[in-house]
PDB file of C-alpha atoms (C1' of nucleotides) in Angstrom:
ATOM      1  CA  UNK A   1      73.496 -79.709  -3.908  1.00 40.00           C
ATOM      2  CA  UNK A   2      72.131 -80.437  -0.454  1.00 46.00           C
ATOM      3  CA  UNK A   3      69.570 -77.905   0.618  1.00 56.00           C
ATOM      4  CA  UNK A   4      69.541 -76.682   4.145  1.00 55.00           C
ATOM      5  CA  UNK A   5      67.120 -78.309   6.524  1.00 63.00           C
ATOM      6  CA  UNK A   6      66.406 -74.877   7.953  1.00 77.00           C
ATOM      7  CA  UNK A   7      62.648 -74.372   8.318  1.00 89.00           C
ATOM      8  CA  UNK A   8      61.926 -71.815   5.638  1.00 94.00           C
ATOM      9  CA  UNK A   9      58.527 -70.856   6.989  1.00 95.00           C
ATOM     10  CA  UNK A  10      60.166 -69.782  10.250  1.00 96.00           C
ATOM     11  CA  UNK A  11      62.789 -67.837   8.322  1.00 97.00           C
ATOM     12  CA  UNK A  12      60.073 -66.047   6.358  1.00 97.00           C
ATOM     13  CA  UNK A  13      58.031 -65.161   9.417  1.00 97.00           C
ATOM     14  CA  UNK A  14      61.006 -63.903  11.402  1.00 98.00           C
ATOM     15  CA  UNK A  15      62.494 -61.796   8.614  1.00 98.00           C
ATOM     16  CA  UNK A  16      59.222 -60.214   7.508  1.00 98.00           C
ATOM     17  CA  UNK A  17      58.254 -59.581  11.111  1.00 98.00           C
ATOM     18  CA  UNK A  18      61.596 -57.937  11.758  1.00 98.00           C
ATOM     19  CA  UNK A  19      61.155 -55.773   8.672  1.00 98.00           C
ATOM     20  CA  UNK A  20      57.802 -54.462   9.840  1.00 97.00           C
ATOM     21  CA  UNK A  21      59.506 -53.208  12.998  1.00 97.00           C
ATOM     22  CA  UNK A  22      62.972 -52.246  11.786  1.00 97.00           C
ATOM     23  CA  UNK A  23      62.655 -51.516   8.054  1.00 97.00           C
ATOM     24  CA  UNK A  24      63.610 -48.023   6.993  1.00 97.00           C
ATOM     25  CA  UNK A  25      61.062 -45.508   5.823  1.00 96.00           C
ATOM     26  CA  UNK A  26      62.201 -44.579   2.345  1.00 98.00           C
ATOM     27  CA  UNK A  27      60.256 -42.384  -0.064  1.00 98.00           C
ATOM     28  CA  UNK A  28      60.087 -45.067  -2.743  1.00 98.00           C
ATOM     29  CA  UNK A  29      58.561 -47.441  -0.217  1.00 98.00           C
ATOM     30  CA  UNK A  30      55.570 -45.187   0.347  1.00 97.00           C
ATOM     31  CA  UNK A  31      52.336 -46.718  -0.974  1.00 96.00           C
ATOM     32  CA  UNK A  32      51.717 -43.764  -3.283  1.00 97.00           C
ATOM     33  CA  UNK A  33      55.148 -43.849  -4.916  1.00 98.00           C
ATOM     34  CA  UNK A  34      54.843 -44.224  -8.684  1.00 98.00           C
ATOM     35  CA  UNK A  35      56.453 -47.048 -10.648  1.00 98.00           C
ATOM     36  CA  UNK A  36      58.696 -44.392 -12.159  1.00 98.00           C
ATOM     37  CA  UNK A  37      59.860 -43.366  -8.703  1.00 98.00           C
ATOM     38  CA  UNK A  38      60.634 -46.978  -7.869  1.00 98.00           C
ATOM     39  CA  UNK A  39      62.412 -47.426 -11.178  1.00 98.00           C
ATOM     40  CA  UNK A  40      64.600 -44.371 -10.576  1.00 98.00           C
ATOM     41  CA  UNK A  41      65.425 -45.534  -7.069  1.00 98.00           C
ATOM     42  CA  UNK A  42      66.554 -48.925  -8.294  1.00 98.00           C
ATOM     43  CA  UNK A  43      68.848 -47.496 -10.955  1.00 98.00           C
ATOM     44  CA  UNK A  44      70.353 -45.000  -8.514  1.00 98.00           C
ATOM     45  CA  UNK A  45      70.872 -47.773  -5.963  1.00 98.00           C
ATOM     46  CA  UNK A  46      73.006 -49.867  -8.298  1.00 98.00           C
ATOM     47  CA  UNK A  47      76.320 -50.002  -6.420  1.00 97.00           C
ATOM     48  CA  UNK A  48      75.438 -46.860  -4.464  1.00 98.00           C
ATOM     49  CA  UNK A  49      74.408 -46.806  -0.772  1.00 97.00           C
ATOM     50  CA  UNK A  50      70.811 -45.759  -0.167  1.00 97.00           C
ATOM     51  CA  UNK A  51      71.909 -43.040   2.223  1.00 95.00           C
ATOM     52  CA  UNK A  52      73.402 -41.207  -0.728  1.00 97.00           C
ATOM     53  CA  UNK A  53      70.575 -42.097  -3.072  1.00 98.00           C
ATOM     54  CA  UNK A  54      67.743 -40.588  -1.073  1.00 97.00           C
ATOM     55  CA  UNK A  55      68.497 -36.844  -1.418  1.00 97.00           C
ATOM     56  CA  UNK A  56      69.412 -37.245  -5.083  1.00 98.00           C
ATOM     57  CA  UNK A  57      66.184 -39.181  -5.674  1.00 98.00           C
ATOM     58  CA  UNK A  58      64.067 -36.425  -4.104  1.00 98.00           C
ATOM     59  CA  UNK A  59      65.592 -33.746  -6.286  1.00 98.00           C
ATOM     60  CA  UNK A  60      65.360 -35.933  -9.380  1.00 98.00           C
ATOM     61  CA  UNK A  61      61.701 -36.767  -8.866  1.00 98.00           C
ATOM     62  CA  UNK A  62      60.807 -33.166  -8.234  1.00 98.00           C
ATOM     63  CA  UNK A  63      62.468 -32.124 -11.454  1.00 98.00           C
ATOM     64  CA  UNK A  64      61.429 -35.093 -13.607  1.00 98.00           C
ATOM     65  CA  UNK A  65      58.334 -36.649 -12.051  1.00 98.00           C
ATOM     66  CA  UNK A  66      57.505 -38.771 -15.112  1.00 98.00           C
ATOM     67  CA  UNK A  67      59.420 -40.635 -17.823  1.00 98.00           C
ATOM     68  CA  UNK A  68      58.210 -38.063 -20.348  1.00 98.00           C
ATOM     69  CA  UNK A  69      59.628 -35.205 -18.302  1.00 98.00           C
ATOM     70  CA  UNK A  70      63.074 -36.784 -18.247  1.00 98.00           C
ATOM     71  CA  UNK A  71      62.921 -37.796 -21.896  1.00 98.00           C
ATOM     72  CA  UNK A  72      62.243 -34.176 -22.811  1.00 98.00           C
ATOM     73  CA  UNK A  73      65.419 -33.004 -21.106  1.00 98.00           C
ATOM     74  CA  UNK A  74      68.897 -33.028 -22.632  1.00 98.00           C
ATOM     75  CA  UNK A  75      70.871 -36.126 -21.678  1.00 98.00           C
ATOM     76  CA  UNK A  76      73.618 -33.868 -20.374  1.00 98.00           C
ATOM     77  CA  UNK A  77      71.185 -32.413 -17.863  1.00 98.00           C
ATOM     78  CA  UNK A  78      70.577 -35.906 -16.533  1.00 98.00           C
ATOM     79  CA  UNK A  79      74.322 -36.427 -16.238  1.00 98.00           C
ATOM     80  CA  UNK A  80      74.680 -33.109 -14.423  1.00 98.00           C
ATOM     81  CA  UNK A  81      71.795 -33.807 -12.054  1.00 98.00           C
ATOM     82  CA  UNK A  82      73.281 -37.220 -11.343  1.00 98.00           C
ATOM     83  CA  UNK A  83      75.981 -35.326  -9.492  1.00 97.00           C
ATOM     84  CA  UNK A  84      78.387 -37.510  -7.587  1.00 97.00           C
ATOM     85  CA  UNK A  85      76.326 -40.659  -7.309  1.00 98.00           C
ATOM     86  CA  UNK A  86      78.985 -42.433  -9.363  1.00 98.00           C
ATOM     87  CA  UNK A  87      78.894 -44.545 -12.518  1.00 98.00           C
ATOM     88  CA  UNK A  88      77.430 -41.679 -14.566  1.00 98.00           C
ATOM     89  CA  UNK A  89      76.600 -43.961 -17.462  1.00 98.00           C
ATOM     90  CA  UNK A  90      73.632 -44.922 -15.315  1.00 98.00           C
ATOM     91  CA  UNK A  91      72.280 -41.388 -15.757  1.00 98.00           C
ATOM     92  CA  UNK A  92      72.579 -41.690 -19.500  1.00 98.00           C
ATOM     93  CA  UNK A  93      70.885 -45.066 -19.527  1.00 98.00           C
ATOM     94  CA  UNK A  94      68.128 -43.799 -17.270  1.00 98.00           C
ATOM     95  CA  UNK A  95      67.503 -41.048 -19.778  1.00 98.00           C
ATOM     96  CA  UNK A  96      67.501 -43.620 -22.592  1.00 98.00           C
ATOM     97  CA  UNK A  97      65.114 -45.810 -20.631  1.00 98.00           C
ATOM     98  CA  UNK A  98      62.744 -42.870 -20.169  1.00 98.00           C
ATOM     99  CA  UNK A  99      62.851 -42.263 -23.906  1.00 98.00           C
ATOM    100  CA  UNK A 100      62.065 -45.912 -24.569  1.00 98.00           C
ATOM    101  CA  UNK A 101      59.132 -45.739 -22.154  1.00 98.00           C
ATOM    102  CA  UNK A 102      57.739 -42.773 -24.079  1.00 98.00           C
ATOM    103  CA  UNK A 103      58.294 -44.423 -27.456  1.00 98.00           C
ATOM    104  CA  UNK A 104      57.286 -47.982 -26.686  1.00 97.00           C
ATOM    105  CA  UNK A 105      55.221 -47.978 -23.500  1.00 98.00           C
ATOM    106  CA  UNK A 106      52.966 -44.918 -23.731  1.00 98.00           C
ATOM    107  CA  UNK A 107      55.131 -43.063 -21.254  1.00 98.00           C
ATOM    108  CA  UNK A 108      54.718 -45.693 -18.558  1.00 98.00           C
ATOM    109  CA  UNK A 109      57.147 -47.984 -16.790  1.00 98.00           C
ATOM    110  CA  UNK A 110      56.517 -51.419 -18.343  1.00 98.00           C
ATOM    111  CA  UNK A 111      55.060 -53.950 -15.927  1.00 97.00           C
ATOM    112  CA  UNK A 112      56.588 -57.220 -17.060  1.00 98.00           C
ATOM    113  CA  UNK A 113      60.063 -58.489 -16.240  1.00 98.00           C
ATOM    114  CA  UNK A 114      60.750 -59.131 -19.922  1.00 98.00           C
ATOM    115  CA  UNK A 115      59.920 -55.590 -20.985  1.00 98.00           C
ATOM    116  CA  UNK A 116      61.868 -54.162 -18.068  1.00 98.00           C
ATOM    117  CA  UNK A 117      64.903 -56.252 -18.921  1.00 98.00           C
ATOM    118  CA  UNK A 118      64.885 -54.856 -22.441  1.00 98.00           C
ATOM    119  CA  UNK A 119      65.399 -51.307 -21.156  1.00 98.00           C
ATOM    120  CA  UNK A 120      68.919 -49.843 -21.127  1.00 98.00           C
ATOM    121  CA  UNK A 121      70.607 -50.040 -17.751  1.00 98.00           C
ATOM    122  CA  UNK A 122      68.239 -52.731 -16.529  1.00 98.00           C
ATOM    123  CA  UNK A 123      69.688 -56.135 -15.731  1.00 98.00           C
ATOM    124  CA  UNK A 124      68.327 -59.134 -13.952  1.00 98.00           C
ATOM    125  CA  UNK A 125      68.281 -57.579 -10.522  1.00 98.00           C
ATOM    126  CA  UNK A 126      66.626 -54.295 -11.479  1.00 98.00           C
ATOM    127  CA  UNK A 127      64.012 -55.958 -13.683  1.00 98.00           C
ATOM    128  CA  UNK A 128      63.009 -58.290 -10.861  1.00 98.00           C
ATOM    129  CA  UNK A 129      63.059 -55.543  -8.250  1.00 98.00           C
ATOM    130  CA  UNK A 130      60.850 -53.157 -10.231  1.00 98.00           C
ATOM    131  CA  UNK A 131      58.452 -55.940 -11.197  1.00 98.00           C
ATOM    132  CA  UNK A 132      58.144 -56.907  -7.551  1.00 98.00           C
ATOM    133  CA  UNK A 133      58.202 -53.567  -5.755  1.00 98.00           C
ATOM    134  CA  UNK A 134      56.238 -51.544  -8.299  1.00 98.00           C
ATOM    135  CA  UNK A 135      53.847 -54.149  -9.680  1.00 98.00           C
ATOM    136  CA  UNK A 136      53.624 -56.863  -7.063  1.00 98.00           C
ATOM    137  CA  UNK A 137      54.969 -59.582  -9.333  1.00 98.00           C
ATOM    138  CA  UNK A 138      56.723 -62.202  -7.196  1.00 97.00           C
ATOM    139  CA  UNK A 139      60.006 -62.313  -9.087  1.00 98.00           C
ATOM    140  CA  UNK A 140      63.117 -63.737  -7.454  1.00 98.00           C
ATOM    141  CA  UNK A 141      65.012 -60.632  -6.392  1.00 98.00           C
ATOM    142  CA  UNK A 142      68.698 -61.359  -5.866  1.00 98.00           C
ATOM    143  CA  UNK A 143      71.023 -58.532  -4.971  1.00 98.00           C
ATOM    144  CA  UNK A 144      74.251 -58.486  -2.991  1.00 97.00           C
ATOM    145  CA  UNK A 145      72.318 -58.351   0.292  1.00 98.00           C
ATOM    146  CA  UNK A 146      70.127 -61.330  -0.512  1.00 98.00           C
ATOM    147  CA  UNK A 147      73.121 -63.310  -1.690  1.00 98.00           C
ATOM    148  CA  UNK A 148      74.983 -62.668   1.548  1.00 98.00           C
ATOM    149  CA  UNK A 149      72.016 -63.471   3.793  1.00 98.00           C
ATOM    150  CA  UNK A 150      71.332 -66.733   1.980  1.00 97.00           C
ATOM    151  CA  UNK A 151      75.021 -67.694   1.903  1.00 97.00           C
ATOM    152  CA  UNK A 152      75.149 -67.320   5.661  1.00 97.00           C
ATOM    153  CA  UNK A 153      71.809 -68.617   6.818  1.00 97.00           C
ATOM    154  CA  UNK A 154      71.510 -71.525   4.390  1.00 96.00           C
ATOM    155  CA  UNK A 155      75.062 -72.419   3.400  1.00 96.00           C
ATOM    156  CA  UNK A 156      77.132 -71.438   6.436  1.00 96.00           C
ATOM    157  CA  UNK A 157      79.407 -69.286   4.295  1.00 96.00           C
ATOM    158  CA  UNK A 158      80.550 -65.831   5.273  1.00 96.00           C
ATOM    159  CA  UNK A 159      80.407 -64.528   1.711  1.00 96.00           C
ATOM    160  CA  UNK A 160      78.790 -65.668  -1.528  1.00 95.00           C
ATOM    161  CA  UNK A 161      80.754 -66.284  -4.713  1.00 92.00           C
ATOM    162  CA  UNK A 162      82.311 -63.264  -6.457  1.00 91.00           C
ATOM    163  CA  UNK A 163      79.615 -63.319  -9.130  1.00 91.00           C
ATOM    164  CA  UNK A 164      76.048 -64.552  -9.091  1.00 94.00           C
ATOM    165  CA  UNK A 165      75.921 -68.238 -10.021  1.00 94.00           C
ATOM    166  CA  UNK A 166      73.144 -70.412 -11.319  1.00 94.00           C
ATOM    167  CA  UNK A 167      73.196 -72.312  -8.034  1.00 94.00           C
ATOM    168  CA  UNK A 168      72.605 -69.102  -6.128  1.00 96.00           C
ATOM    169  CA  UNK A 169      69.648 -68.171  -8.278  1.00 96.00           C
ATOM    170  CA  UNK A 170      68.184 -71.611  -7.719  1.00 96.00           C
ATOM    171  CA  UNK A 171      68.768 -71.314  -4.002  1.00 96.00           C
ATOM    172  CA  UNK A 172      67.112 -67.894  -3.895  1.00 97.00           C
ATOM    173  CA  UNK A 173      64.139 -69.242  -5.834  1.00 97.00           C
ATOM    174  CA  UNK A 174      63.885 -72.157  -3.459  1.00 96.00           C
ATOM    175  CA  UNK A 175      64.117 -69.882  -0.429  1.00 97.00           C
ATOM    176  CA  UNK A 176      61.376 -67.522  -1.592  1.00 97.00           C
ATOM    177  CA  UNK A 177      57.871 -68.126  -0.247  1.00 97.00           C
ATOM    178  CA  UNK A 178      55.487 -69.691  -2.738  1.00 95.00           C
ATOM    179  CA  UNK A 179      52.530 -67.459  -2.042  1.00 96.00           C
ATOM    180  CA  UNK A 180      52.602 -64.188  -3.920  1.00 96.00           C
ATOM    181  CA  UNK A 181      51.934 -61.728  -1.143  1.00 97.00           C
ATOM    182  CA  UNK A 182      54.360 -63.423   1.205  1.00 97.00           C
ATOM    183  CA  UNK A 183      56.986 -63.591  -1.530  1.00 98.00           C
ATOM    184  CA  UNK A 184      56.817 -59.857  -2.109  1.00 97.00           C
ATOM    185  CA  UNK A 185      57.123 -59.169   1.603  1.00 98.00           C
ATOM    186  CA  UNK A 186      60.073 -61.536   1.796  1.00 98.00           C
ATOM    187  CA  UNK A 187      61.946 -59.921  -1.071  1.00 98.00           C
ATOM    188  CA  UNK A 188      62.112 -56.475   0.459  1.00 98.00           C
ATOM    189  CA  UNK A 189      62.617 -57.777   3.980  1.00 98.00           C
ATOM    190  CA  UNK A 190      65.548 -60.083   3.260  1.00 98.00           C
ATOM    191  CA  UNK A 191      67.274 -57.308   1.318  1.00 98.00           C
ATOM    192  CA  UNK A 192      66.818 -54.964   4.235  1.00 98.00           C
ATOM    193  CA  UNK A 193      68.162 -57.532   6.683  1.00 98.00           C
ATOM    194  CA  UNK A 194      71.313 -57.778   4.602  1.00 98.00           C
ATOM    195  CA  UNK A 195      71.611 -53.996   4.443  1.00 98.00           C
ATOM    196  CA  UNK A 196      71.122 -53.303   8.143  1.00 98.00           C
ATOM    197  CA  UNK A 197      72.057 -56.424  10.131  1.00 98.00           C
ATOM    198  CA  UNK A 198      73.658 -59.147   8.047  1.00 98.00           C
ATOM    199  CA  UNK A 199      76.201 -56.702   6.645  1.00 98.00           C
ATOM    200  CA  UNK A 200      79.434 -57.649   4.929  1.00 96.00           C
ATOM    201  CA  UNK A 201      81.786 -56.588   7.682  1.00 95.00           C
ATOM    202  CA  UNK A 202      80.871 -56.650  11.344  1.00 95.00           C
ATOM    203  CA  UNK A 203      77.472 -58.362  11.085  1.00 97.00           C
ATOM    204  CA  UNK A 204      75.195 -57.557  13.998  1.00 97.00           C
ATOM    205  CA  UNK A 205      74.208 -61.105  14.795  1.00 97.00           C
ATOM    206  CA  UNK A 206      73.077 -60.113  18.285  1.00 96.00           C
ATOM    207  CA  UNK A 207      70.335 -58.053  16.630  1.00 97.00           C
ATOM    208  CA  UNK A 208      69.454 -60.636  13.987  1.00 98.00           C
ATOM    209  CA  UNK A 209      65.964 -62.130  14.077  1.00 98.00           C
ATOM    210  CA  UNK A 210      67.210 -65.428  12.635  1.00 97.00           C
ATOM    211  CA  UNK A 211      70.505 -65.815  14.477  1.00 97.00           C
ATOM    212  CA  UNK A 212      69.288 -69.077  16.025  1.00 96.00           C
ATOM    213  CA  UNK A 213      68.336 -70.409  12.602  1.00 96.00           C
ATOM    214  CA  UNK A 214      71.502 -69.302  10.796  1.00 97.00           C
ATOM    215  CA  UNK A 215      73.831 -72.057   9.602  1.00 96.00           C
ATOM    216  CA  UNK A 216      76.848 -69.740   9.542  1.00 97.00           C
ATOM    217  CA  UNK A 217      76.177 -68.603  13.110  1.00 97.00           C
ATOM    218  CA  UNK A 218      75.705 -72.194  14.245  1.00 96.00           C
ATOM    219  CA  UNK A 219      79.039 -73.122  12.697  1.00 96.00           C
ATOM    220  CA  UNK A 220      80.793 -70.449  14.728  1.00 96.00           C
ATOM    221  CA  UNK A 221      80.888 -67.869  11.947  1.00 96.00           C
ATOM    222  CA  UNK A 222      83.842 -69.403  10.100  1.00 95.00           C
ATOM    223  CA  UNK A 223      85.963 -66.973   8.112  1.00 93.00           C
ATOM    224  CA  UNK A 224      85.810 -66.789   4.344  1.00 89.00           C
ATOM    225  CA  UNK A 225      87.644 -69.604   2.590  1.00 84.00           C
ATOM    226  CA  UNK A 226      89.228 -69.524  -0.804  1.00 75.00           C
ATOM    227  CA  UNK A 227      91.094 -66.851  -2.720  1.00 72.00           C
ATOM    228  CA  UNK A 228      90.861 -63.293  -1.412  1.00 72.00           C
ATOM    229  CA  UNK A 229      88.307 -61.244  -3.248  1.00 77.00           C
ATOM    230  CA  UNK A 230      89.726 -58.684  -5.601  1.00 76.00           C
ATOM    231  CA  UNK A 231      89.288 -55.117  -4.568  1.00 80.00           C
ATOM    232  CA  UNK A 232      88.408 -52.328  -6.917  1.00 83.00           C
ATOM    233  CA  UNK A 233      91.521 -50.570  -8.095  1.00 81.00           C
ATOM    234  CA  UNK A 234      91.192 -46.843  -8.044  1.00 81.00           C
ATOM    235  CA  UNK A 235      94.374 -44.800  -7.726  1.00 82.00           C
ATOM    236  CA  UNK A 236      95.612 -43.782 -11.133  1.00 84.00           C
ATOM    237  CA  UNK A 237      92.963 -45.665 -13.049  1.00 91.00           C
ATOM    238  CA  UNK A 238      91.016 -44.395 -15.993  1.00 95.00           C
ATOM    239  CA  UNK A 239      87.946 -44.402 -13.778  1.00 96.00           C
ATOM    240  CA  UNK A 240      89.494 -41.825 -11.515  1.00 96.00           C
ATOM    241  CA  UNK A 241      90.522 -39.615 -14.419  1.00 97.00           C
ATOM    242  CA  UNK A 242      87.128 -39.950 -16.066  1.00 97.00           C
ATOM    243  CA  UNK A 243      85.582 -38.891 -12.793  1.00 97.00           C
ATOM    244  CA  UNK A 244      87.732 -35.778 -12.596  1.00 97.00           C
ATOM    245  CA  UNK A 245      86.970 -34.836 -16.192  1.00 98.00           C
ATOM    246  CA  UNK A 246      83.259 -35.315 -15.834  1.00 98.00           C
ATOM    247  CA  UNK A 247      83.114 -33.378 -12.596  1.00 97.00           C
ATOM    248  CA  UNK A 248      84.730 -30.415 -14.310  1.00 97.00           C
ATOM    249  CA  UNK A 249      82.272 -30.572 -17.170  1.00 98.00           C
ATOM    250  CA  UNK A 250      79.361 -30.830 -14.758  1.00 97.00           C
ATOM    251  CA  UNK A 251      80.561 -27.842 -12.771  1.00 96.00           C
ATOM    252  CA  UNK A 252      81.259 -25.754 -15.850  1.00 94.00           C
ATOM    253  CA  UNK A 253      77.836 -24.836 -17.167  1.00 86.00           C
ATOM    254  CA  UNK A 254      79.364 -24.109 -20.534  1.00 92.00           C
ATOM    255  CA  UNK A 255      81.728 -25.793 -22.959  1.00 95.00           C
ATOM    256  CA  UNK A 256      85.348 -26.226 -21.896  1.00 97.00           C
ATOM    257  CA  UNK A 257      88.537 -26.127 -23.929  1.00 97.00           C
ATOM    258  CA  UNK A 258      90.758 -29.188 -23.793  1.00 96.00           C
ATOM    259  CA  UNK A 259      93.647 -27.095 -22.453  1.00 96.00           C
ATOM    260  CA  UNK A 260      91.685 -26.669 -19.227  1.00 95.00           C
ATOM    261  CA  UNK A 261      91.354 -30.442 -18.882  1.00 95.00           C
ATOM    262  CA  UNK A 262      94.946 -31.527 -19.409  1.00 94.00           C
ATOM    263  CA  UNK A 263      95.800 -31.417 -15.743  1.00 92.00           C
ATOM    264  CA  UNK A 264      93.108 -33.913 -14.790  1.00 93.00           C
ATOM    265  CA  UNK A 265      95.952 -36.409 -14.402  1.00 92.00           C
ATOM    266  CA  UNK A 266      99.739 -36.395 -14.536  1.00 90.00           C
ATOM    267  CA  UNK A 267      99.728 -38.424 -17.719  1.00 92.00           C
ATOM    268  CA  UNK A 268      98.401 -36.310 -20.551  1.00 94.00           C
ATOM    269  CA  UNK A 269      97.961 -39.310 -22.811  1.00 95.00           C
ATOM    270  CA  UNK A 270      95.734 -40.873 -20.187  1.00 96.00           C
ATOM    271  CA  UNK A 271      93.659 -37.710 -19.996  1.00 96.00           C
ATOM    272  CA  UNK A 272      93.117 -37.740 -23.726  1.00 96.00           C
ATOM    273  CA  UNK A 273      92.311 -41.431 -23.734  1.00 96.00           C
ATOM    274  CA  UNK A 274      89.736 -40.925 -20.990  1.00 97.00           C
ATOM    275  CA  UNK A 275      88.218 -37.909 -22.693  1.00 97.00           C
ATOM    276  CA  UNK A 276      87.883 -39.970 -25.833  1.00 97.00           C
ATOM    277  CA  UNK A 277      86.248 -42.820 -23.934  1.00 97.00           C
ATOM    278  CA  UNK A 278      83.772 -40.402 -22.366  1.00 98.00           C
ATOM    279  CA  UNK A 279      82.865 -39.198 -25.864  1.00 98.00           C
ATOM    280  CA  UNK A 280      82.491 -42.800 -27.025  1.00 97.00           C
ATOM    281  CA  UNK A 281      80.197 -43.476 -24.094  1.00 98.00           C
ATOM    282  CA  UNK A 282      78.063 -40.475 -24.970  1.00 98.00           C
ATOM    283  CA  UNK A 283      78.805 -38.779 -21.661  1.00 98.00           C
ATOM    284  CA  UNK A 284      80.711 -35.946 -23.308  1.00 98.00           C
ATOM    285  CA  UNK A 285      80.007 -34.131 -26.541  1.00 98.00           C
ATOM    286  CA  UNK A 286      82.932 -32.892 -28.654  1.00 98.00           C
ATOM    287  CA  UNK A 287      82.566 -29.489 -30.252  1.00 97.00           C
ATOM    288  CA  UNK A 288      84.675 -27.545 -32.708  1.00 96.00           C
ATOM    289  CA  UNK A 289      88.048 -26.069 -31.727  1.00 96.00           C
ATOM    290  CA  UNK A 290      88.852 -28.773 -29.131  1.00 96.00           C
ATOM    291  CA  UNK A 291      85.984 -27.809 -26.882  1.00 98.00           C
ATOM    292  CA  UNK A 292      83.793 -30.190 -24.906  1.00 98.00           C
ATOM    293  CA  UNK A 293      80.576 -30.183 -22.905  1.00 98.00           C
ATOM    294  CA  UNK A 294      77.945 -32.490 -21.478  1.00 98.00           C
ATOM    295  CA  UNK A 295      75.721 -33.755 -24.308  1.00 98.00           C
ATOM    296  CA  UNK A 296      72.908 -31.433 -25.348  1.00 95.00           C
TER     297      UNK A 296
ATOM    298  C1'  DG B   1      83.579 -65.700 -16.832  1.00 96.17           C
ATOM    299  C1'  DA B   2      86.579 -61.785 -16.173  1.00 96.17           C
ATOM    300  C1'  DT B   3      86.844 -56.630 -16.604  1.00 96.17           C
ATOM    301  C1'  DT B   4      85.441 -52.167 -16.473  1.00 96.17           C
ATOM    302  C1'  DC B   5      82.857 -48.475 -14.772  1.00 96.17           C
ATOM    303  C1'  DG B   6      82.483 -43.489  -9.746  1.00 96.17           C
ATOM    304  C1'  DT B   7      82.170 -42.027  -5.376  1.00 96.17           C
ATOM    305  C1'  DG B   8      82.315 -41.721  -0.495  1.00 96.17           C
ATOM    306  C1'  DG B   9      81.963 -43.884   4.029  1.00 96.17           C
ATOM    307  C1'  DT B  10      83.947 -47.061   7.375  1.00 96.17           C
ATOM    308  C1'  DC B  11      87.262 -49.210  10.374  1.00 96.17           C
TER     309       DC B  11
ATOM    310  C1'  DT C   1      95.909 -45.246   6.039  1.00 96.17           C
ATOM    311  C1'  DG C   2      94.423 -47.962   2.666  1.00 96.17           C
ATOM    312  C1'  DA C   3      91.484 -51.833   1.672  1.00 96.17           C
ATOM    313  C1'  DC C   4      86.895 -52.947   1.484  1.00 96.17           C
ATOM    314  C1'  DC C   5      82.307 -52.279   0.000  1.00 96.17           C
ATOM    315  C1'  DA C   6      77.737 -50.427  -1.648  1.00 96.17           C
ATOM    316  C1'  DA C   7      69.573 -52.627  -4.065  1.00 96.17           C
ATOM    317  C1'  DG C   8      74.737 -54.081 -10.801  1.00 96.17           C
ATOM    318  C1'  DA C   9      75.068 -53.717 -15.863  1.00 96.17           C
ATOM    319  C1'  DA C  10      77.426 -54.122 -20.110  1.00 96.17           C
ATOM    320  C1'  DT C  11      80.888 -56.101 -22.845  1.00 96.17           C
TER     321       DT C  11
END
DNA sequence: GATTCGTGGTC
DNA sequence: TGACCAAGAAT
């Protein structure tokens, strides 16, 4: 694959310089933020905009400031405190990860990418991000923002592939500065550029620090080629019904009889199927007499 | 590799 | 208004 002739050192300097001026002040970016705080922020940020993460993160950290504090709580309390951040299995896995930290890592967030990757709810992105942002390890951090920025600046494409490819990982590794300190600065800065300027729709190229270096911009910002990207179905899906059921169980601070859940969707069979799947996932605990609650 | 999994904001 | 999308992970 031909690599772009774009001068990477200029790209690094421009993006990191822009970040110093325009990067957001977020609580998990403060120098005194604990690895646990960074870990929680990364899990909450999976598929959830940071604007919605920040208030939830503050409440969470005040209530459970350490892995041990969360591990000592009931998993259902984590699910309830998760609120409407979405994908509530993340709350359960965060609780499981805290338990694993207590059992295997002396109550600390592990500091190596391999140990991080072994934790529930931690994939390649989150392991790299925590290793980099919490421990200064120059891992290749590739999220949706990085993928989009690199697709545009280096490959003249409006959007990256639907799923992360090996070629993209190689490109991201190639694009990252070699020196450790610079690499860490690059990782957070290029993500932020994708989040604030090089956004998916309506990119603000006039405000971009590397507009004159960007291959996509130079090519006249050609539209996406290939098959249209599949949206995320929602209306009438199990996800929607699961969301309704879980919201009711969060709001009810006691167990609930199944008769009060039947109207979560028009199709009663779907309601029961979703309730069963929530139990299978460990998000809901079945009790006697057809009653349900968040897991104790 | 393709699917599934919440929720809310934006245009 | 409805499609798109957001610091992805698990199966």
